[in-house]
Coordinates of C-alpha atoms in Angstrom, one line a residue:
M1 CA 118.5 58.6 116.8
R2 CA 121.1 59.0 114.1
N3 CA 121.1 55.3 113.1
S4 CA 117.3 55.2 112.7
S5 CA 117.2 58.2 110.5
G6 CA 120.0 56.7 108.4
I7 CA 118.0 53.4 108.0
A8 CA 114.9 55.4 107.1
L9 CA 116.8 57.4 104.5
G10 CA 118.4 54.2 103.1
T11 CA 115.1 52.5 102.9
H12 CA 113.5 55.5 101.1
L13 CA 116.5 55.5 98.7
W14 CA 116.1 51.8 97.8
L15 CA 112.3 52.3 97.3
V16 CA 112.9 55.1 94.9
Y17 CA 115.5 53.0 93.0
A18 CA 113.0 50.1 92.9
F19 CA 110.3 52.4 91.6
L20 CA 112.6 53.7 88.8
Y21 CA 114.4 50.5 87.8
V22 CA 112.1 47.5 88.4
P23 CA 109.8 48.4 85.5
I24 CA 112.8 48.6 83.2
L25 CA 114.1 45.2 84.4
V26 CA 110.6 43.7 83.9
L27 CA 110.5 45.1 80.4
I28 CA 113.9 43.6 79.6
L29 CA 112.8 40.2 81.0
L30 CA 109.5 40.3 79.0
S31 CA 111.4 41.2 75.8
F32 CA 112.6 37.5 75.8
N33 CA 109.1 36.1 76.2
A34 CA 108.2 33.9 73.3
S35 CA 104.5 34.4 73.6
G36 CA 104.5 38.1 73.1
L37 CA 102.0 38.6 75.9
P38 CA 103.0 40.2 79.2
T39 CA 100.6 38.0 81.2
A40 CA 101.7 34.6 80.0
W41 CA 105.3 33.3 79.8
G42 CA 105.8 31.3 76.7
G43 CA 109.5 30.4 77.2
A44 CA 112.7 32.3 76.5
S45 CA 113.2 33.4 72.9
L46 CA 115.2 35.8 70.8
K47 CA 112.6 36.0 68.0
W48 CA 111.5 39.5 68.8
Y49 CA 115.1 40.8 68.5
A50 CA 115.4 39.0 65.2
K51 CA 112.2 40.7 64.0
L52 CA 113.5 44.0 65.2
L53 CA 116.8 43.6 63.3
A54 CA 114.9 42.6 60.2
N55 CA 112.6 45.6 60.2
A56 CA 113.9 48.2 57.8
S57 CA 111.8 51.0 59.2
I58 CA 113.2 50.6 62.7
Q59 CA 116.7 50.4 61.2
H60 CA 116.1 53.6 59.3
A61 CA 114.8 55.3 62.5
A62 CA 117.7 54.1 64.5
L63 CA 120.1 55.5 61.9
N64 CA 118.3 58.9 61.9
T65 CA 118.5 59.0 65.7
L66 CA 122.2 58.3 65.6
I67 CA 122.7 61.0 63.0
V68 CA 120.7 63.6 65.0
A69 CA 122.5 62.7 68.3
L70 CA 126.0 62.8 66.9
T71 CA 125.6 65.9 64.8
S72 CA 123.6 68.0 67.3
T73 CA 126.0 67.0 70.1
F74 CA 129.0 68.1 68.1
I75 CA 127.5 71.4 66.9
A76 CA 126.1 72.2 70.4
C77 CA 129.5 71.4 72.0
V78 CA 131.3 73.8 69.6
L79 CA 128.8 76.6 69.8
G80 CA 128.1 76.2 73.5
T81 CA 131.9 76.3 74.3
L82 CA 132.4 79.4 72.1
L83 CA 129.4 81.1 73.8
A84 CA 130.6 80.3 77.3
L85 CA 134.1 81.6 76.4
G86 CA 132.7 84.8 75.0
V87 CA 130.4 85.4 77.9
E88 CA 133.1 84.7 80.5
M89 CA 135.8 86.7 78.8
R90 CA 133.4 89.6 78.5
A91 CA 132.4 89.4 82.1
R92 CA 136.0 89.1 83.1
N93 CA 137.0 92.2 81.1
N94 CA 134.0 94.3 82.2
P95 CA 133.2 93.4 85.8
G96 CA 129.9 94.7 87.1
R97 CA 128.6 95.4 83.6
K98 CA 125.0 96.2 83.1
G99 CA 122.8 93.5 81.6
A100 CA 124.8 90.6 83.0
N101 CA 121.7 89.1 84.6
L102 CA 119.7 89.6 81.4
A103 CA 122.4 87.7 79.4
D104 CA 122.4 84.9 81.9
T105 CA 118.6 84.7 81.7
L106 CA 118.7 84.5 77.9
L107 CA 121.4 81.9 77.9
M108 CA 119.5 79.7 80.2
A109 CA 116.1 80.2 78.7
P110 CA 116.0 76.9 76.7
M111 CA 116.6 75.0 79.9
I112 CA 113.9 76.8 81.8
I113 CA 111.2 76.9 79.1
P114 CA 109.1 73.7 79.0
D115 CA 110.1 71.5 76.1
I116 CA 106.7 71.6 74.4
V117 CA 106.7 75.4 74.4
L118 CA 110.2 75.5 72.9
A119 CA 109.1 72.9 70.3
I120 CA 106.1 75.0 69.3
A121 CA 108.2 78.1 69.2
L122 CA 110.8 76.4 66.9
L123 CA 108.1 75.0 64.7
S124 CA 106.5 78.5 64.3
F125 CA 110.0 79.9 63.6
F126 CA 110.6 77.3 60.9
N127 CA 107.2 78.0 59.4
L128 CA 107.9 81.8 59.5
L129 CA 111.1 81.2 57.5
K130 CA 109.3 78.8 55.1
M131 CA 111.9 76.2 56.0
S132 CA 111.1 72.6 55.1
L133 CA 110.9 70.2 58.0
G134 CA 113.2 67.1 58.1
L135 CA 116.4 65.8 59.6
H136 CA 118.0 69.2 59.4
S137 CA 115.3 71.0 61.4
I138 CA 115.4 68.3 64.0
I139 CA 119.2 68.7 64.3
L140 CA 118.8 72.5 64.6
S141 CA 116.1 72.1 67.3
H142 CA 118.3 69.8 69.3
V143 CA 121.2 72.2 69.0
V144 CA 119.1 75.1 70.3
F145 CA 118.1 73.0 73.3
N146 CA 121.5 71.6 74.0
I147 CA 123.6 74.8 73.7
A148 CA 122.3 76.0 77.1
F149 CA 123.5 72.9 78.8
V150 CA 126.9 73.0 77.3
C151 CA 127.3 76.7 78.0
A152 CA 126.3 76.2 81.6
V153 CA 128.8 73.4 82.2
V154 CA 131.7 75.1 80.4
R155 CA 131.0 78.4 82.2
T156 CA 131.2 76.6 85.5
R157 CA 134.6 75.2 84.5
L158 CA 135.7 78.6 83.4
K159 CA 134.7 80.2 86.7
H160 CA 137.3 78.0 88.4
F161 CA 139.9 78.5 85.8
D162 CA 143.3 80.2 86.5
Y163 CA 143.5 82.9 83.8
S164 CA 147.1 83.7 84.8
I165 CA 148.3 80.6 82.8
L166 CA 146.8 82.3 79.6
E167 CA 148.6 85.5 80.4
A168 CA 151.8 83.5 81.0
S169 CA 151.5 81.7 77.7
I170 CA 151.0 85.0 75.8
D171 CA 153.9 86.6 77.7
L172 CA 156.1 83.8 76.7
G173 CA 155.4 84.5 73.0
A174 CA 152.5 82.2 72.1
G175 CA 149.7 83.8 70.1
W176 CA 146.0 83.6 70.9
F177 CA 145.4 80.6 68.7
I178 CA 148.3 78.6 70.2
T179 CA 147.3 79.6 73.7
A180 CA 143.7 78.6 73.1
R181 CA 144.6 75.3 71.5
R182 CA 147.4 74.2 73.8
V183 CA 146.5 75.8 77.1
L184 CA 142.8 76.8 77.3
L185 CA 141.2 73.9 75.5
P186 CA 143.0 71.2 77.4
A187 CA 142.2 72.9 80.7
I188 CA 138.5 73.2 80.0
F189 CA 138.1 69.9 78.0
P190 CA 136.5 68.0 80.9
G191 CA 133.8 70.7 81.0
V192 CA 133.3 70.5 77.3
M193 CA 133.0 66.7 77.4
A194 CA 130.6 66.9 80.3
G195 CA 128.5 69.4 78.4

């Protein structure tokens, strides 16, 4: 009985993988098709990649995408880590405080709210502030969305953190800045990177 259920589960798993990845593999294969039609193979060619690299609009869009990705990731990592540290330190110093569930709900709202609703809310907010739309508004929108993910991952890391090493560092004469830089940040760095 156990073996047959394992085979069924394995078969189901491979069917799901095939459903997800076979279309991507077919798309990659067809990108080398010289004819440009998905129904007729015209031989292998790199001409579509040459046209892609020669297209200035696509190069500009790729550069903008890279700028948005790197900038929003950096800002979200910094702000999300600081937010997680603040929330966890406050929860640790005030156990059983009122409003803890409300704070958790507000922190996780961008992850729960559907993307389209968050996008419309941010657009309305930008219009309310009479803010021009452009690369800066896209970066800001991505930061708002990503902070919740960074905060959640870093808070998970902080929940399993041994705070006695912070106290030991301070007792040995290190200030808060040195303790944060040399003890806390290296200990939570995997969580920050995962976020």
